[in-house]
């Protein structure tokens, strides 16, 4: 498994504001999108390109364009929706799937409740969007379901990860690529990332 931690001063700065419990919901959402834009630029750096010739106002020149079929973005509901706008800003023709999972608060086991994926997953790069990689249970289930639907080229993008979640994914899906803003210290007894940022979904949608 390949893990990339985006070491960028703007990511550090924005994560410090995202973590702050005093940050209001409107600013929290904006910061998630701003940080997501940086993560999106990094996570898409290996998309395949092809050479083309274009006419500038002055002359013909060779340049590069994306070669593959439109990528697929799969936010894990509901918190993953916060990362969807920045990815669509950079990839406006991307196809969007949805995967609904919630974590049982007692067992911490992911429970699926909704799934809708675009066709031709086997031919497209697929980006799973989930701000928090905590126990790794939900992320592992998301990867499992996408593989079962035919996906081969899978990348997970998260704001924060815990070592426990990374270890689980290493065991379950060693072929996965991960891009993350920071790796935090550990999980608490309830499966929350420490120091973390709280419940990303609750803070995004004002349901705390």
N, C-alpha and C. Protein backbone atom coordinates (compact mmCIF):
# COMPACT_ATOMS: atom_id res chain seq x y z
N UNK A 1 0.85 -1.20 0.00
CA UNK A 1 0.00 0.00 0.00
C UNK A 1 0.89 1.24 0.00
N UNK A 2 0.49 2.23 -0.78
CA UNK A 2 1.24 3.48 -0.87
C UNK A 2 0.50 4.57 -0.12
N UNK A 3 1.18 5.21 0.84
CA UNK A 3 0.58 6.28 1.65
C UNK A 3 1.33 7.57 1.38
N UNK A 4 0.60 8.61 0.97
CA UNK A 4 1.19 9.93 0.75
C UNK A 4 0.60 10.90 1.77
N UNK A 5 1.44 11.53 2.57
CA UNK A 5 1.00 12.59 3.48
C UNK A 5 1.37 13.92 2.83
N UNK A 6 0.37 14.77 2.60
CA UNK A 6 0.59 16.03 1.89
C UNK A 6 1.19 17.04 2.86
N UNK A 7 2.50 17.22 2.78
CA UNK A 7 3.22 18.13 3.66
C UNK A 7 3.29 19.50 3.00
N UNK A 8 2.28 20.32 3.27
CA UNK A 8 2.15 21.63 2.61
C UNK A 8 1.74 22.66 3.66
N UNK A 9 2.37 23.84 3.68
CA UNK A 9 2.03 24.82 4.71
C UNK A 9 0.57 25.23 4.72
N UNK A 10 -0.07 25.29 3.56
CA UNK A 10 -1.49 25.64 3.54
C UNK A 10 -2.35 24.54 4.14
N UNK A 11 -1.95 23.29 3.92
CA UNK A 11 -2.69 22.18 4.54
C UNK A 11 -2.54 22.25 6.05
N UNK A 12 -1.32 22.49 6.54
CA UNK A 12 -1.11 22.60 7.99
C UNK A 12 -1.97 23.73 8.56
N UNK A 13 -1.95 24.88 7.90
CA UNK A 13 -2.70 26.04 8.39
C UNK A 13 -4.19 25.76 8.43
N UNK A 14 -4.71 25.23 7.34
CA UNK A 14 -6.16 25.00 7.28
C UNK A 14 -6.60 23.89 8.23
N UNK A 15 -5.78 22.86 8.39
CA UNK A 15 -6.12 21.81 9.34
C UNK A 15 -6.15 22.35 10.77
N UNK A 16 -5.27 23.31 11.08
CA UNK A 16 -5.29 23.88 12.43
C UNK A 16 -6.62 24.58 12.70
N UNK A 17 -7.19 25.22 11.69
CA UNK A 17 -8.48 25.88 11.84
C UNK A 17 -9.62 24.86 11.84
N UNK A 18 -9.51 23.83 11.02
CA UNK A 18 -10.53 22.78 10.98
C UNK A 18 -10.61 22.06 12.32
N UNK A 19 -9.47 21.83 12.96
CA UNK A 19 -9.45 21.14 14.25
C UNK A 19 -10.08 21.96 15.37
N UNK A 20 -10.00 23.27 15.27
CA UNK A 20 -10.43 24.16 16.36
C UNK A 20 -11.93 24.02 16.62
N UNK A 21 -12.31 23.67 17.83
CA UNK A 21 -13.72 23.48 18.16
C UNK A 21 -14.53 24.76 18.04
N UNK A 22 -13.85 25.92 18.06
CA UNK A 22 -14.56 27.20 17.97
C UNK A 22 -14.85 27.61 16.53
N UNK A 23 -14.32 26.89 15.55
CA UNK A 23 -14.56 27.22 14.14
C UNK A 23 -16.03 26.96 13.80
N UNK A 24 -16.76 28.00 13.34
CA UNK A 24 -18.19 27.80 13.03
C UNK A 24 -18.40 26.92 11.81
N UNK A 25 -19.61 26.39 11.68
CA UNK A 25 -19.91 25.43 10.62
C UNK A 25 -19.65 25.96 9.22
N UNK A 26 -20.01 27.21 8.96
CA UNK A 26 -19.83 27.77 7.62
C UNK A 26 -18.35 27.83 7.25
N UNK A 27 -17.51 28.25 8.20
CA UNK A 27 -16.07 28.30 7.94
C UNK A 27 -15.49 26.90 7.87
N UNK A 28 -15.99 26.00 8.69
CA UNK A 28 -15.53 24.61 8.67
C UNK A 28 -15.74 24.00 7.28
N UNK A 29 -16.93 24.20 6.71
CA UNK A 29 -17.22 23.67 5.37
C UNK A 29 -16.29 24.28 4.33
N UNK A 30 -16.07 25.60 4.43
CA UNK A 30 -15.19 26.27 3.46
C UNK A 30 -13.76 25.75 3.56
N UNK A 31 -13.30 25.52 4.79
CA UNK A 31 -11.94 25.03 4.99
C UNK A 31 -11.77 23.60 4.48
N UNK A 32 -12.81 22.79 4.66
CA UNK A 32 -12.77 21.42 4.12
C UNK A 32 -12.60 21.47 2.60
N UNK A 33 -13.35 22.36 1.95
CA UNK A 33 -13.26 22.47 0.50
C UNK A 33 -11.90 22.99 0.06
N UNK A 34 -11.38 23.99 0.78
CA UNK A 34 -10.07 24.55 0.41
C UNK A 34 -8.96 23.51 0.58
N UNK A 35 -9.00 22.79 1.69
CA UNK A 35 -8.00 21.74 1.90
C UNK A 35 -8.19 20.62 0.89
N UNK A 36 -9.44 20.31 0.60
CA UNK A 36 -9.75 19.27 -0.38
C UNK A 36 -9.21 19.60 -1.76
N UNK A 37 -9.17 20.87 -2.10
CA UNK A 37 -8.65 21.27 -3.41
C UNK A 37 -7.16 20.94 -3.53
N UNK A 38 -6.42 21.16 -2.45
CA UNK A 38 -4.99 20.82 -2.45
C UNK A 38 -4.82 19.31 -2.53
N UNK A 39 -5.60 18.59 -1.73
CA UNK A 39 -5.52 17.13 -1.76
C UNK A 39 -5.89 16.58 -3.13
N UNK A 40 -6.89 17.20 -3.77
CA UNK A 40 -7.32 16.75 -5.09
C UNK A 40 -6.20 16.93 -6.12
N UNK A 41 -5.52 18.07 -6.06
CA UNK A 41 -4.42 18.31 -6.99
C UNK A 41 -3.30 17.29 -6.80
N UNK A 42 -3.02 16.94 -5.55
CA UNK A 42 -1.97 15.96 -5.28
C UNK A 42 -2.40 14.54 -5.67
N UNK A 43 -3.62 14.18 -5.32
CA UNK A 43 -4.08 12.81 -5.54
C UNK A 43 -4.25 12.48 -7.02
N UNK A 44 -4.41 13.50 -7.86
CA UNK A 44 -4.61 13.28 -9.30
C UNK A 44 -3.33 13.42 -10.11
N UNK A 45 -2.21 13.55 -9.44
CA UNK A 45 -0.96 13.83 -10.17
C UNK A 45 -0.50 12.67 -11.05
N UNK A 46 -1.02 11.46 -10.81
CA UNK A 46 -0.61 10.32 -11.64
C UNK A 46 -1.64 9.94 -12.70
N UNK A 47 -2.67 10.76 -12.89
CA UNK A 47 -3.63 10.47 -13.96
C UNK A 47 -2.89 10.43 -15.30
N UNK A 48 -3.16 9.45 -16.14
CA UNK A 48 -2.43 9.33 -17.41
C UNK A 48 -2.77 10.45 -18.39
N UNK A 49 -1.78 10.87 -19.15
CA UNK A 49 -1.96 11.93 -20.14
C UNK A 49 -1.53 11.43 -21.51
N UNK A 50 -1.90 12.21 -22.52
CA UNK A 50 -1.48 11.92 -23.89
C UNK A 50 -1.08 13.22 -24.58
N UNK A 51 -0.23 13.12 -25.57
CA UNK A 51 0.23 14.30 -26.30
C UNK A 51 -0.81 14.72 -27.33
N UNK A 52 -1.06 16.01 -27.40
CA UNK A 52 -1.96 16.58 -28.42
C UNK A 52 -1.32 17.85 -28.97
N UNK A 53 -1.82 18.29 -30.11
CA UNK A 53 -1.37 19.54 -30.71
C UNK A 53 -2.54 20.51 -30.71
N UNK A 54 -2.30 21.75 -30.23
CA UNK A 54 -3.35 22.77 -30.20
C UNK A 54 -2.84 24.03 -30.89
N UNK A 55 -3.80 24.86 -31.28
CA UNK A 55 -3.49 26.16 -31.89
C UNK A 55 -3.63 27.24 -30.83
N UNK A 56 -2.52 27.85 -30.43
CA UNK A 56 -2.62 29.03 -29.58
C UNK A 56 -2.93 30.23 -30.47
N UNK A 57 -3.17 31.41 -29.92
CA UNK A 57 -3.36 32.59 -30.77
C UNK A 57 -2.14 32.91 -31.64
N UNK A 58 -0.99 32.29 -31.31
CA UNK A 58 0.24 32.64 -32.03
C UNK A 58 0.81 31.52 -32.87
N UNK A 59 0.63 30.24 -32.46
CA UNK A 59 1.23 29.15 -33.22
C UNK A 59 0.68 27.81 -32.75
N UNK A 60 1.05 26.75 -33.50
CA UNK A 60 0.72 25.40 -33.08
C UNK A 60 1.76 24.92 -32.08
N UNK A 61 1.30 24.15 -31.08
CA UNK A 61 2.23 23.65 -30.08
C UNK A 61 1.76 22.31 -29.53
N UNK A 62 2.71 21.51 -29.11
CA UNK A 62 2.38 20.25 -28.47
C UNK A 62 2.13 20.45 -26.98
N UNK A 63 1.18 19.72 -26.43
CA UNK A 63 0.86 19.82 -25.01
C UNK A 63 0.27 18.49 -24.54
N UNK A 64 -0.16 18.43 -23.31
CA UNK A 64 -0.68 17.19 -22.73
C UNK A 64 -2.12 17.36 -22.27
N UNK A 65 -2.90 16.30 -22.44
CA UNK A 65 -4.27 16.24 -21.92
C UNK A 65 -4.49 14.89 -21.25
N UNK A 66 -5.51 14.84 -20.39
CA UNK A 66 -5.83 13.57 -19.74
C UNK A 66 -6.21 12.54 -20.79
N UNK A 67 -5.72 11.32 -20.62
CA UNK A 67 -5.91 10.27 -21.61
C UNK A 67 -7.05 9.33 -21.26
N UNK A 68 -7.27 9.10 -19.99
CA UNK A 68 -8.19 8.04 -19.59
C UNK A 68 -9.64 8.48 -19.68
N UNK A 69 -10.54 7.51 -19.53
CA UNK A 69 -11.95 7.83 -19.35
C UNK A 69 -12.11 8.70 -18.13
N UNK A 70 -13.24 9.42 -18.06
CA UNK A 70 -13.48 10.30 -16.93
C UNK A 70 -13.33 9.54 -15.61
N UNK A 71 -12.59 10.10 -14.65
CA UNK A 71 -12.46 9.44 -13.35
C UNK A 71 -13.81 9.33 -12.64
N UNK A 72 -13.84 8.50 -11.62
CA UNK A 72 -15.03 8.33 -10.80
C UNK A 72 -14.73 8.81 -9.38
N UNK A 73 -15.62 9.63 -8.85
CA UNK A 73 -15.52 10.12 -7.48
C UNK A 73 -16.60 9.44 -6.65
N UNK A 74 -16.22 8.85 -5.53
CA UNK A 74 -17.18 8.16 -4.68
C UNK A 74 -17.07 8.69 -3.25
N UNK A 75 -17.87 9.71 -2.91
CA UNK A 75 -17.90 10.15 -1.51
C UNK A 75 -18.62 9.12 -0.65
N UNK A 76 -18.04 8.83 0.52
CA UNK A 76 -18.70 7.96 1.48
C UNK A 76 -19.64 8.82 2.30
N UNK A 77 -20.94 8.53 2.18
CA UNK A 77 -21.94 9.36 2.85
C UNK A 77 -21.84 9.16 4.36
N UNK A 78 -21.99 10.32 5.07
CA UNK A 78 -22.32 11.61 4.53
C UNK A 78 -21.13 12.55 4.50
N UNK A 79 -20.13 12.30 5.38
CA UNK A 79 -19.02 13.25 5.53
C UNK A 79 -18.22 13.41 4.24
N UNK A 80 -18.17 12.36 3.41
CA UNK A 80 -17.42 12.44 2.17
C UNK A 80 -17.93 13.48 1.20
N UNK A 81 -19.20 13.89 1.38
CA UNK A 81 -19.76 14.93 0.51
C UNK A 81 -19.00 16.25 0.65
N UNK A 82 -18.35 16.48 1.79
CA UNK A 82 -17.59 17.71 1.96
C UNK A 82 -16.39 17.81 1.05
N UNK A 83 -15.87 16.68 0.59
CA UNK A 83 -14.71 16.68 -0.32
C UNK A 83 -15.11 16.63 -1.78
N UNK A 84 -16.38 16.44 -2.07
CA UNK A 84 -16.80 16.31 -3.47
C UNK A 84 -16.66 17.61 -4.26
N UNK A 85 -17.08 18.79 -3.75
CA UNK A 85 -16.98 20.01 -4.55
C UNK A 85 -15.57 20.33 -5.04
N UNK A 86 -14.52 20.25 -4.20
CA UNK A 86 -13.19 20.57 -4.74
C UNK A 86 -12.72 19.59 -5.81
N UNK A 87 -13.08 18.32 -5.68
CA UNK A 87 -12.69 17.36 -6.71
C UNK A 87 -13.43 17.64 -8.02
N UNK A 88 -14.71 18.00 -7.93
CA UNK A 88 -15.46 18.33 -9.14
C UNK A 88 -14.97 19.63 -9.76
N UNK A 89 -14.43 20.52 -8.94
CA UNK A 89 -13.88 21.76 -9.49
C UNK A 89 -12.69 21.46 -10.40
N UNK A 90 -11.86 20.50 -10.02
CA UNK A 90 -10.71 20.13 -10.85
C UNK A 90 -11.07 19.11 -11.92
N UNK A 91 -12.08 18.28 -11.64
CA UNK A 91 -12.47 17.22 -12.58
C UNK A 91 -13.96 17.36 -12.91
N UNK A 92 -14.34 18.41 -13.64
CA UNK A 92 -15.77 18.69 -13.85
C UNK A 92 -16.50 17.63 -14.65
N UNK A 93 -15.79 16.80 -15.41
CA UNK A 93 -16.46 15.75 -16.18
C UNK A 93 -16.45 14.40 -15.46
N UNK A 94 -15.97 14.37 -14.24
CA UNK A 94 -15.92 13.10 -13.50
C UNK A 94 -17.31 12.55 -13.27
N UNK A 95 -17.41 11.23 -13.24
CA UNK A 95 -18.64 10.56 -12.85
C UNK A 95 -18.66 10.47 -11.32
N UNK A 96 -19.85 10.50 -10.74
CA UNK A 96 -19.98 10.49 -9.28
C UNK A 96 -20.83 9.31 -8.84
N UNK A 97 -20.25 8.48 -8.01
CA UNK A 97 -21.00 7.42 -7.35
C UNK A 97 -21.24 7.79 -5.90
N UNK A 98 -22.09 7.04 -5.24
CA UNK A 98 -22.35 7.29 -3.82
C UNK A 98 -22.36 5.96 -3.08
N UNK A 99 -21.79 5.98 -1.88
CA UNK A 99 -21.80 4.80 -1.02
C UNK A 99 -22.19 5.24 0.38
N UNK A 100 -23.31 4.72 0.86
CA UNK A 100 -23.79 5.05 2.19
C UNK A 100 -23.34 4.02 3.21
N UNK A 101 -22.54 4.46 4.18
CA UNK A 101 -22.10 3.60 5.28
C UNK A 101 -22.23 4.38 6.58
N UNK A 102 -22.66 3.72 7.62
CA UNK A 102 -22.56 4.33 8.94
C UNK A 102 -21.89 3.35 9.89
N UNK A 103 -21.24 3.89 10.90
CA UNK A 103 -20.50 3.06 11.84
C UNK A 103 -21.34 2.84 13.09
N UNK A 104 -21.62 1.58 13.40
CA UNK A 104 -22.35 1.26 14.62
C UNK A 104 -21.53 1.75 15.82
N UNK A 105 -22.16 2.59 16.66
CA UNK A 105 -21.41 3.25 17.73
C UNK A 105 -20.96 2.28 18.82
N UNK A 106 -21.58 1.12 18.90
CA UNK A 106 -21.19 0.14 19.91
C UNK A 106 -20.12 -0.82 19.39
N UNK A 107 -20.39 -1.41 18.22
CA UNK A 107 -19.45 -2.40 17.68
C UNK A 107 -18.38 -1.79 16.80
N UNK A 108 -18.61 -0.54 16.34
CA UNK A 108 -17.72 0.17 15.40
C UNK A 108 -17.66 -0.50 14.03
N UNK A 109 -18.58 -1.43 13.78
CA UNK A 109 -18.63 -2.13 12.49
C UNK A 109 -19.38 -1.28 11.47
N UNK A 110 -18.86 -1.12 10.23
CA UNK A 110 -19.57 -0.34 9.21
C UNK A 110 -20.81 -1.06 8.72
N UNK A 111 -21.90 -0.31 8.58
CA UNK A 111 -23.17 -0.87 8.12
C UNK A 111 -23.54 -0.17 6.81
N UNK A 112 -23.57 -0.88 5.67
CA UNK A 112 -23.96 -0.25 4.39
C UNK A 112 -25.46 -0.06 4.30
N UNK A 113 -25.88 1.07 3.70
CA UNK A 113 -27.31 1.32 3.52
C UNK A 113 -27.66 1.87 2.14
N UNK A 114 -26.66 2.25 1.33
CA UNK A 114 -26.96 2.77 -0.01
C UNK A 114 -25.73 2.60 -0.89
N UNK A 115 -25.97 2.29 -2.18
CA UNK A 115 -24.87 2.13 -3.12
C UNK A 115 -25.36 2.43 -4.52
N UNK A 116 -24.63 3.29 -5.24
CA UNK A 116 -24.96 3.62 -6.63
C UNK A 116 -23.67 4.04 -7.33
N UNK A 117 -23.14 3.16 -8.18
CA UNK A 117 -21.87 3.41 -8.85
C UNK A 117 -22.08 3.58 -10.35
N UNK A 118 -21.26 4.43 -11.00
CA UNK A 118 -21.31 4.56 -12.45
C UNK A 118 -20.81 3.27 -13.13
N UNK A 119 -21.07 3.13 -14.43
CA UNK A 119 -20.58 1.95 -15.16
C UNK A 119 -19.10 2.06 -15.47
N UNK A 120 -18.55 0.96 -15.98
CA UNK A 120 -17.17 0.89 -16.46
C UNK A 120 -16.14 1.22 -15.39
N UNK A 121 -16.39 0.80 -14.16
CA UNK A 121 -15.44 1.07 -13.08
C UNK A 121 -14.08 0.46 -13.36
N UNK A 122 -14.07 -0.68 -14.04
CA UNK A 122 -12.80 -1.37 -14.28
C UNK A 122 -11.87 -0.58 -15.18
N UNK A 123 -12.40 0.37 -15.95
CA UNK A 123 -11.58 1.14 -16.88
C UNK A 123 -11.26 2.55 -16.38
N UNK A 124 -11.72 2.89 -15.19
CA UNK A 124 -11.58 4.27 -14.72
C UNK A 124 -10.80 4.33 -13.40
N UNK A 125 -10.01 5.41 -13.22
CA UNK A 125 -9.46 5.65 -11.89
C UNK A 125 -10.59 6.07 -10.94
N UNK A 126 -10.61 5.49 -9.75
CA UNK A 126 -11.69 5.74 -8.79
C UNK A 126 -11.09 6.37 -7.53
N UNK A 127 -11.68 7.48 -7.11
CA UNK A 127 -11.24 8.19 -5.91
C UNK A 127 -12.33 8.09 -4.84
N UNK A 128 -11.99 7.46 -3.72
CA UNK A 128 -12.90 7.35 -2.59
C UNK A 128 -12.66 8.55 -1.68
N UNK A 129 -13.71 9.29 -1.38
CA UNK A 129 -13.59 10.52 -0.59
C UNK A 129 -14.20 10.30 0.78
N UNK A 130 -13.38 10.41 1.82
CA UNK A 130 -13.85 10.23 3.20
C UNK A 130 -12.91 11.01 4.11
N UNK A 131 -13.38 12.10 4.74
CA UNK A 131 -12.47 12.97 5.49
C UNK A 131 -11.68 12.27 6.59
N UNK A 132 -12.29 11.25 7.24
CA UNK A 132 -11.67 10.65 8.41
C UNK A 132 -11.41 9.16 8.19
N UNK A 133 -10.16 8.76 8.25
CA UNK A 133 -9.79 7.34 8.24
C UNK A 133 -9.46 6.97 9.68
N UNK A 134 -10.44 6.44 10.39
CA UNK A 134 -10.28 6.16 11.82
C UNK A 134 -9.93 4.69 12.04
N UNK A 135 -10.92 3.85 12.30
CA UNK A 135 -10.66 2.41 12.48
C UNK A 135 -10.28 1.74 11.17
N UNK A 136 -10.68 2.35 10.07
CA UNK A 136 -10.44 1.75 8.75
C UNK A 136 -11.54 0.82 8.30
N UNK A 137 -12.53 0.58 9.18
CA UNK A 137 -13.60 -0.35 8.82
C UNK A 137 -14.44 0.13 7.66
N UNK A 138 -14.87 1.40 7.71
CA UNK A 138 -15.70 1.94 6.63
C UNK A 138 -14.91 2.03 5.33
N UNK A 139 -13.67 2.49 5.42
CA UNK A 139 -12.84 2.60 4.22
C UNK A 139 -12.61 1.24 3.59
N UNK A 140 -12.33 0.25 4.42
CA UNK A 140 -12.10 -1.10 3.90
C UNK A 140 -13.35 -1.66 3.23
N UNK A 141 -14.51 -1.40 3.83
CA UNK A 141 -15.77 -1.86 3.24
C UNK A 141 -16.04 -1.13 1.92
N UNK A 142 -15.72 0.17 1.87
CA UNK A 142 -15.90 0.93 0.63
C UNK A 142 -15.03 0.35 -0.48
N UNK A 143 -13.78 0.06 -0.17
CA UNK A 143 -12.89 -0.52 -1.17
C UNK A 143 -13.40 -1.89 -1.60
N UNK A 144 -13.85 -2.68 -0.64
CA UNK A 144 -14.36 -4.02 -0.95
C UNK A 144 -15.53 -3.95 -1.91
N UNK A 145 -16.47 -3.04 -1.64
CA UNK A 145 -17.65 -2.94 -2.50
C UNK A 145 -17.29 -2.45 -3.89
N UNK A 146 -16.36 -1.51 -3.98
CA UNK A 146 -15.95 -1.01 -5.30
C UNK A 146 -15.20 -2.08 -6.08
N UNK A 147 -14.37 -2.85 -5.42
CA UNK A 147 -13.68 -3.95 -6.11
C UNK A 147 -14.70 -4.98 -6.61
N UNK A 148 -15.70 -5.26 -5.79
CA UNK A 148 -16.73 -6.21 -6.20
C UNK A 148 -17.50 -5.72 -7.41
N UNK A 149 -17.57 -4.38 -7.57
CA UNK A 149 -18.26 -3.79 -8.72
C UNK A 149 -17.34 -3.65 -9.93
N UNK A 150 -16.08 -4.06 -9.80
CA UNK A 150 -15.17 -4.06 -10.94
C UNK A 150 -14.01 -3.08 -10.87
N UNK A 151 -13.98 -2.19 -9.88
CA UNK A 151 -12.93 -1.19 -9.81
C UNK A 151 -11.57 -1.84 -9.55
N UNK A 152 -10.55 -1.30 -10.21
CA UNK A 152 -9.19 -1.83 -10.08
C UNK A 152 -8.23 -0.75 -9.58
N UNK A 153 -8.34 0.44 -10.15
CA UNK A 153 -7.44 1.55 -9.83
C UNK A 153 -8.10 2.43 -8.76
N UNK A 154 -7.78 2.18 -7.49
CA UNK A 154 -8.48 2.82 -6.38
C UNK A 154 -7.54 3.68 -5.55
N UNK A 155 -8.01 4.90 -5.24
CA UNK A 155 -7.28 5.84 -4.39
C UNK A 155 -8.23 6.36 -3.32
N UNK A 156 -7.78 6.35 -2.07
CA UNK A 156 -8.56 6.90 -0.97
C UNK A 156 -7.97 8.26 -0.59
N UNK A 157 -8.84 9.26 -0.44
CA UNK A 157 -8.41 10.60 -0.06
C UNK A 157 -9.09 10.97 1.26
N UNK A 158 -8.28 11.37 2.26
CA UNK A 158 -8.80 11.72 3.58
C UNK A 158 -8.07 12.94 4.11
N UNK A 159 -8.75 13.68 4.98
CA UNK A 159 -8.09 14.79 5.67
C UNK A 159 -7.15 14.26 6.73
N UNK A 160 -7.66 13.36 7.57
CA UNK A 160 -6.91 12.82 8.70
C UNK A 160 -6.97 11.30 8.70
N UNK A 161 -5.91 10.68 9.19
CA UNK A 161 -5.89 9.22 9.34
C UNK A 161 -5.31 8.87 10.70
N UNK A 162 -5.74 7.74 11.22
CA UNK A 162 -5.16 7.17 12.44
C UNK A 162 -4.28 5.99 12.05
N UNK A 163 -3.21 5.73 12.80
CA UNK A 163 -2.35 4.58 12.48
C UNK A 163 -3.12 3.27 12.44
N UNK A 164 -4.13 3.12 13.31
CA UNK A 164 -4.91 1.89 13.34
C UNK A 164 -5.65 1.66 12.02
N UNK A 165 -6.20 2.73 11.46
CA UNK A 165 -6.90 2.61 10.19
C UNK A 165 -5.97 2.28 9.04
N UNK A 166 -4.80 2.91 9.04
CA UNK A 166 -3.82 2.62 7.99
C UNK A 166 -3.36 1.17 8.07
N UNK A 167 -3.17 0.68 9.30
CA UNK A 167 -2.74 -0.71 9.46
C UNK A 167 -3.80 -1.68 8.95
N UNK A 168 -5.07 -1.39 9.22
CA UNK A 168 -6.14 -2.27 8.75
C UNK A 168 -6.18 -2.30 7.22
N UNK A 169 -6.08 -1.13 6.61
CA UNK A 169 -6.12 -1.09 5.14
C UNK A 169 -4.91 -1.78 4.53
N UNK A 170 -3.77 -1.67 5.20
CA UNK A 170 -2.58 -2.37 4.71
C UNK A 170 -2.82 -3.87 4.67
N UNK A 171 -3.52 -4.37 5.68
CA UNK A 171 -3.81 -5.80 5.72
C UNK A 171 -4.90 -6.22 4.76
N UNK A 172 -5.94 -5.38 4.63
CA UNK A 172 -7.10 -5.74 3.80
C UNK A 172 -6.89 -5.45 2.32
N UNK A 173 -6.21 -4.34 2.02
CA UNK A 173 -6.11 -3.88 0.62
C UNK A 173 -4.70 -3.33 0.36
N UNK A 174 -3.70 -4.18 0.28
CA UNK A 174 -2.33 -3.70 0.09
C UNK A 174 -2.09 -3.02 -1.26
N UNK A 175 -3.04 -3.14 -2.18
CA UNK A 175 -2.91 -2.51 -3.49
C UNK A 175 -3.47 -1.09 -3.52
N UNK A 176 -3.97 -0.60 -2.40
CA UNK A 176 -4.63 0.71 -2.34
C UNK A 176 -3.60 1.83 -2.27
N UNK A 177 -3.94 2.99 -2.87
CA UNK A 177 -3.16 4.22 -2.72
C UNK A 177 -3.94 5.18 -1.83
N UNK A 178 -3.24 5.83 -0.89
CA UNK A 178 -3.90 6.75 0.05
C UNK A 178 -3.20 8.10 0.01
N UNK A 179 -4.00 9.15 -0.06
CA UNK A 179 -3.52 10.53 0.10
C UNK A 179 -4.22 11.12 1.31
N UNK A 180 -3.45 11.70 2.22
CA UNK A 180 -4.02 12.19 3.48
C UNK A 180 -3.33 13.48 3.89
N UNK A 181 -4.09 14.35 4.56
CA UNK A 181 -3.53 15.62 5.01
C UNK A 181 -2.63 15.49 6.22
N UNK A 182 -2.93 14.55 7.11
CA UNK A 182 -2.11 14.33 8.30
C UNK A 182 -2.43 12.97 8.89
N UNK A 183 -1.44 12.37 9.54
CA UNK A 183 -1.65 11.13 10.30
C UNK A 183 -1.57 11.49 11.78
N UNK A 184 -2.67 11.29 12.49
CA UNK A 184 -2.75 11.66 13.90
C UNK A 184 -2.22 10.55 14.81
N UNK A 185 -2.33 10.78 16.13
CA UNK A 185 -1.65 9.93 17.10
C UNK A 185 -2.27 8.55 17.28
N UNK A 186 -3.60 8.51 17.51
CA UNK A 186 -4.24 7.24 17.85
C UNK A 186 -5.75 7.42 17.87
N UNK A 187 -6.46 6.32 18.13
CA UNK A 187 -7.91 6.35 18.35
C UNK A 187 -8.19 6.31 19.85
N UNK A 188 -9.35 6.90 20.25
CA UNK A 188 -9.78 6.73 21.63
C UNK A 188 -10.65 5.48 21.73
N UNK A 189 -11.21 5.24 22.92
CA UNK A 189 -11.97 4.01 23.14
C UNK A 189 -13.26 3.97 22.34
N UNK A 190 -13.71 5.12 21.83
CA UNK A 190 -14.92 5.17 21.01
C UNK A 190 -14.61 5.16 19.52
N UNK A 191 -13.34 5.03 19.17
CA UNK A 191 -12.97 4.96 17.76
C UNK A 191 -12.82 6.31 17.09
N UNK A 192 -12.69 7.39 17.88
CA UNK A 192 -12.46 8.72 17.31
C UNK A 192 -10.96 9.00 17.24
N UNK A 193 -10.57 9.72 16.20
CA UNK A 193 -9.16 10.06 16.01
C UNK A 193 -8.74 11.12 17.03
N UNK A 194 -7.55 10.92 17.64
CA UNK A 194 -6.95 11.89 18.56
C UNK A 194 -5.66 12.42 17.96
N UNK A 195 -5.43 13.76 17.94
CA UNK A 195 -6.34 14.80 18.44
C UNK A 195 -7.56 15.02 17.55
N UNK A 196 -7.45 14.72 16.28
CA UNK A 196 -8.61 14.73 15.38
C UNK A 196 -9.27 16.07 15.19
N UNK A 197 -10.56 16.01 14.84
CA UNK A 197 -11.35 17.22 14.63
C UNK A 197 -12.80 17.02 15.07
N UNK A 198 -13.06 15.93 15.77
CA UNK A 198 -14.43 15.61 16.16
C UNK A 198 -15.12 14.78 15.10
N UNK A 199 -16.44 14.88 15.05
CA UNK A 199 -17.23 14.17 14.04
C UNK A 199 -17.37 15.05 12.81
N UNK A 200 -16.70 14.68 11.73
CA UNK A 200 -16.68 15.53 10.53
C UNK A 200 -18.08 15.73 9.97
N UNK A 201 -18.90 14.68 9.93
CA UNK A 201 -20.25 14.81 9.40
C UNK A 201 -21.10 15.75 10.22
N UNK A 202 -21.05 15.62 11.54
CA UNK A 202 -21.83 16.50 12.41
C UNK A 202 -21.40 17.95 12.24
N UNK A 203 -20.11 18.19 12.16
CA UNK A 203 -19.63 19.57 12.02
C UNK A 203 -19.92 20.13 10.63
N UNK A 204 -19.88 19.30 9.61
CA UNK A 204 -20.21 19.77 8.26
C UNK A 204 -21.67 20.17 8.14
N UNK A 205 -22.55 19.38 8.74
CA UNK A 205 -23.98 19.55 8.51
C UNK A 205 -24.73 20.09 9.72
N UNK A 206 -23.99 20.50 10.76
CA UNK A 206 -24.61 21.16 11.91
C UNK A 206 -25.50 20.26 12.73
N UNK A 207 -25.15 18.98 12.83
CA UNK A 207 -26.00 18.05 13.57
C UNK A 207 -25.36 17.59 14.88
N UNK A 208 -24.30 18.30 15.31
CA UNK A 208 -23.62 17.93 16.56
C UNK A 208 -24.54 18.20 17.75
